[in-house]
Tab-separated table of C-alpha atoms in Angstrom:
chain	number	residue	atom	x	y	z
A	199	UNK	CA	1.755	11.772	-18.930
A	200	UNK	CA	-0.976	9.204	-18.526
A	201	UNK	CA	-3.621	10.076	-21.091
A	202	UNK	CA	-5.982	7.512	-19.562
A	203	UNK	CA	-5.806	9.064	-16.116
A	204	UNK	CA	-6.058	12.580	-17.498
A	205	UNK	CA	-9.225	11.746	-19.447
A	206	UNK	CA	-10.662	9.994	-16.395
A	207	UNK	CA	-9.919	13.066	-14.287
A	208	UNK	CA	-11.667	15.288	-16.838
A	209	UNK	CA	-14.702	13.003	-16.678
A	210	UNK	CA	-15.037	13.576	-12.937
A	211	UNK	CA	-16.628	16.940	-13.764
A	212	UNK	CA	-19.430	15.081	-15.549
A	213	UNK	CA	-20.206	12.912	-18.586
A	214	UNK	CA	-18.730	14.017	-21.916
A	215	UNK	CA	-18.397	12.969	-25.526
A	216	UNK	CA	-15.013	12.021	-26.935
A	217	UNK	CA	-14.900	15.278	-28.892
A	218	UNK	CA	-15.447	17.293	-25.705
A	219	UNK	CA	-12.749	15.319	-23.881
A	220	UNK	CA	-10.256	15.974	-26.673
A	221	UNK	CA	-11.042	19.682	-26.720
A	222	UNK	CA	-10.742	19.977	-22.940
A	223	UNK	CA	-7.488	17.990	-22.903
A	224	UNK	CA	-5.989	20.089	-25.687
A	225	UNK	CA	-6.977	23.370	-23.990
A	226	UNK	CA	-5.472	22.404	-20.637
A	227	UNK	CA	-2.613	20.024	-21.414
A	228	UNK	CA	-2.059	19.660	-25.142
A	229	UNK	CA	-0.552	23.023	-26.059
A	230	UNK	CA	2.526	21.425	-27.568
A	231	UNK	CA	1.122	17.980	-28.284
A	232	UNK	CA	-2.639	17.827	-28.870
A	233	UNK	CA	-4.376	14.471	-28.787
A	234	UNK	CA	-5.490	12.787	-31.970
A	235	UNK	CA	-9.129	11.724	-32.095
A	236	UNK	CA	-8.012	8.137	-32.572
A	237	UNK	CA	-6.067	8.328	-29.288
A	238	UNK	CA	-9.136	9.561	-27.445
A	239	UNK	CA	-11.457	6.872	-28.788
A	240	UNK	CA	-8.906	4.055	-28.387
A	241	UNK	CA	-8.297	5.175	-24.796
A	242	UNK	CA	-12.016	5.423	-24.055
A	243	UNK	CA	-12.513	1.939	-25.484
A	244	UNK	CA	-9.830	0.537	-23.125
A	245	UNK	CA	-11.287	2.411	-20.160
A	246	UNK	CA	-14.747	1.047	-21.007
A	247	UNK	CA	-13.387	-2.496	-21.310
A	248	UNK	CA	-11.619	-2.124	-17.936
A	249	UNK	CA	-14.761	-0.844	-16.200
A	250	UNK	CA	-13.349	2.615	-15.463
A	251	UNK	CA	-15.950	4.402	-17.612
A	252	UNK	CA	-19.396	3.562	-18.871
A	253	UNK	CA	-21.514	4.781	-21.756
A	254	UNK	CA	-23.910	7.326	-20.297
A	255	UNK	CA	-25.858	7.823	-23.505
A	256	UNK	CA	-25.718	7.612	-27.269
A	257	UNK	CA	-26.834	10.385	-29.590
A	258	UNK	CA	-27.384	9.959	-33.270
A	259	UNK	CA	-27.127	12.816	-35.694
A	260	UNK	CA	-25.920	13.461	-39.197
A	261	UNK	CA	-22.607	11.693	-38.562
A	262	UNK	CA	-21.744	8.590	-36.581
A	263	UNK	CA	-23.392	7.953	-33.232
A	264	UNK	CA	-21.848	9.950	-30.409
A	265	UNK	CA	-21.259	8.139	-27.135
A	266	UNK	CA	-21.273	10.108	-23.930
A	267	UNK	CA	-18.920	8.622	-21.340
A	268	UNK	CA	-19.160	8.804	-17.568
A	269	UNK	CA	-16.571	7.784	-15.007
A	270	UNK	CA	-17.405	4.828	-12.754
A	271	UNK	CA	-16.566	4.481	-9.051
A	272	UNK	CA	-13.664	2.233	-10.087
A	273	UNK	CA	-12.472	5.043	-12.371
A	274	UNK	CA	-12.669	7.609	-9.556
A	275	UNK	CA	-10.669	5.262	-7.316
A	276	UNK	CA	-8.092	4.743	-10.062
A	277	UNK	CA	-7.630	8.503	-10.606
A	278	UNK	CA	-7.338	9.102	-6.862
A	279	UNK	CA	-4.658	6.399	-6.588
A	280	UNK	CA	-2.781	7.875	-9.570
A	281	UNK	CA	-2.901	11.401	-8.114
A	282	UNK	CA	-1.571	10.163	-4.758
A	283	UNK	CA	1.349	8.258	-6.253
A	284	UNK	CA	4.544	10.247	-6.867
A	285	UNK	CA	6.031	10.383	-10.335
A	286	UNK	CA	9.406	8.701	-10.665
A	287	UNK	CA	12.082	11.377	-10.990
A	288	UNK	CA	14.010	11.040	-14.222
A	289	UNK	CA	17.700	10.786	-13.294
A	290	UNK	CA	18.922	10.873	-16.926
A	291	UNK	CA	21.618	8.301	-16.222
A	292	UNK	CA	21.563	7.262	-19.878
A	293	UNK	CA	21.862	10.759	-21.313
A	294	UNK	CA	21.993	11.078	-25.086
A	295	UNK	CA	24.190	14.153	-24.653
A	296	UNK	CA	26.755	12.209	-22.625
A	297	UNK	CA	26.719	9.409	-25.198
A	298	UNK	CA	27.338	11.883	-28.019
A	299	UNK	CA	30.264	13.491	-26.166
A	300	UNK	CA	31.938	10.136	-25.504
A	301	UNK	CA	31.365	8.937	-29.067
A	302	UNK	CA	32.764	12.201	-30.442
A	303	UNK	CA	35.890	11.656	-28.340
A	304	UNK	CA	36.160	8.000	-29.339
A	305	UNK	CA	35.890	8.801	-33.028
A	306	UNK	CA	38.214	11.802	-32.999
A	307	UNK	CA	35.479	14.356	-33.592
A	308	UNK	CA	35.266	17.761	-31.924
A	309	UNK	CA	33.375	17.194	-28.653
A	310	UNK	CA	33.772	20.858	-27.670
A	311	UNK	CA	31.967	21.919	-30.848
A	312	UNK	CA	29.220	19.410	-30.080
A	313	UNK	CA	28.814	20.969	-26.614
A	314	UNK	CA	28.774	24.489	-28.111
A	315	UNK	CA	26.121	23.514	-30.657
A	316	UNK	CA	23.998	21.945	-27.943
A	317	UNK	CA	24.417	24.989	-25.680
A	318	UNK	CA	23.223	27.255	-28.511
A	319	UNK	CA	20.164	25.048	-29.061
A	320	UNK	CA	19.319	25.070	-25.358
A	321	UNK	CA	19.629	28.863	-25.222
A	322	UNK	CA	17.445	29.235	-28.330
A	323	UNK	CA	14.728	27.097	-26.749
A	324	UNK	CA	15.038	28.965	-23.449
A	325	UNK	CA	14.458	32.279	-25.248
A	326	UNK	CA	11.402	30.815	-26.982
A	327	UNK	CA	9.986	29.473	-23.705
A	328	UNK	CA	10.654	32.777	-21.940
A	329	UNK	CA	8.658	34.619	-24.635
A	330	UNK	CA	5.849	32.089	-24.323
A	331	UNK	CA	5.916	32.434	-20.545
A	332	UNK	CA	5.778	36.239	-20.749
A	333	UNK	CA	2.781	36.188	-23.089
A	334	UNK	CA	1.033	33.210	-21.513
A	335	UNK	CA	-1.491	32.572	-18.819
A	336	UNK	CA	-0.667	30.982	-15.465
A	337	UNK	CA	-0.721	27.455	-16.924
A	338	UNK	CA	1.759	28.459	-19.647
A	339	UNK	CA	3.956	30.171	-17.068
A	340	UNK	CA	4.096	27.078	-14.859
A	341	UNK	CA	4.730	24.684	-17.749
A	342	UNK	CA	7.424	26.945	-19.183
A	343	UNK	CA	9.076	27.336	-15.758
A	344	UNK	CA	9.252	23.551	-15.440
A	345	UNK	CA	10.903	23.233	-18.842
A	346	UNK	CA	13.230	26.182	-18.211
A	347	UNK	CA	14.485	24.717	-14.937
A	348	UNK	CA	15.322	21.455	-16.711
A	349	UNK	CA	17.089	23.321	-19.497
A	350	UNK	CA	19.078	25.320	-16.922
A	351	UNK	CA	20.214	22.061	-15.324
A	352	UNK	CA	21.256	20.798	-18.764
A	353	UNK	CA	23.234	24.000	-19.357
A	354	UNK	CA	25.050	23.551	-16.051
A	355	UNK	CA	25.931	20.003	-17.136
A	356	UNK	CA	27.143	21.240	-20.533
A	357	UNK	CA	29.411	23.806	-18.834
A	358	UNK	CA	30.743	21.251	-16.354
A	359	UNK	CA	31.401	18.739	-19.117
A	360	UNK	CA	33.173	21.364	-21.238
A	361	UNK	CA	35.395	22.191	-18.233
A	362	UNK	CA	36.229	18.488	-17.764
A	363	UNK	CA	36.506	17.589	-21.448
A	364	UNK	CA	40.293	17.123	-21.424
A	365	UNK	CA	40.068	14.749	-18.451
A	366	UNK	CA	37.219	12.823	-20.081
A	367	UNK	CA	39.128	12.611	-23.372
A	368	UNK	CA	42.183	11.195	-21.571
A	369	UNK	CA	40.046	8.626	-19.788
A	370	UNK	CA	38.266	7.607	-23.025
A	371	UNK	CA	41.595	7.221	-24.856
A	372	UNK	CA	43.141	5.197	-22.037
A	373	UNK	CA	40.155	2.815	-21.895
A	374	UNK	CA	38.590	2.608	-25.384
A	375	UNK	CA	36.756	-0.676	-24.533
């Protein structure tokens, strides 16, 4: 996810301090990976340098000065362009799971056990996400559905690979490269 574009989009609602941006980001998007303050301020510094935000005010208090940032017209245009552009689908053509299966076969290890272990881990995570989805709000439900659909596709691949393991093993042995 583009943190820069997300922070810019949050600024469209009105000027905010870095602390407020972090809190808003974490509440809406950072459930599993909250932003660090350093990320927020480094990102805001880049956005300021690139003319996508401006300092709307500075407040001094007991701690360091607090800058309030506002999005510029260039920032609004940049967010709009980002929102219109499709995300590149991830085809997973360099799958770590596939690599592990082939290496297990090449080195004489048990590829079927590797697939079983991975299947168990996927199912464990799917149970966890299903609980989170059941207890969560609409945002949690949508995020968990997205992850669950990807995990289901992975499980289908694991099953297909397990069914073709003997053929793959023969091919790997015949062409060890």
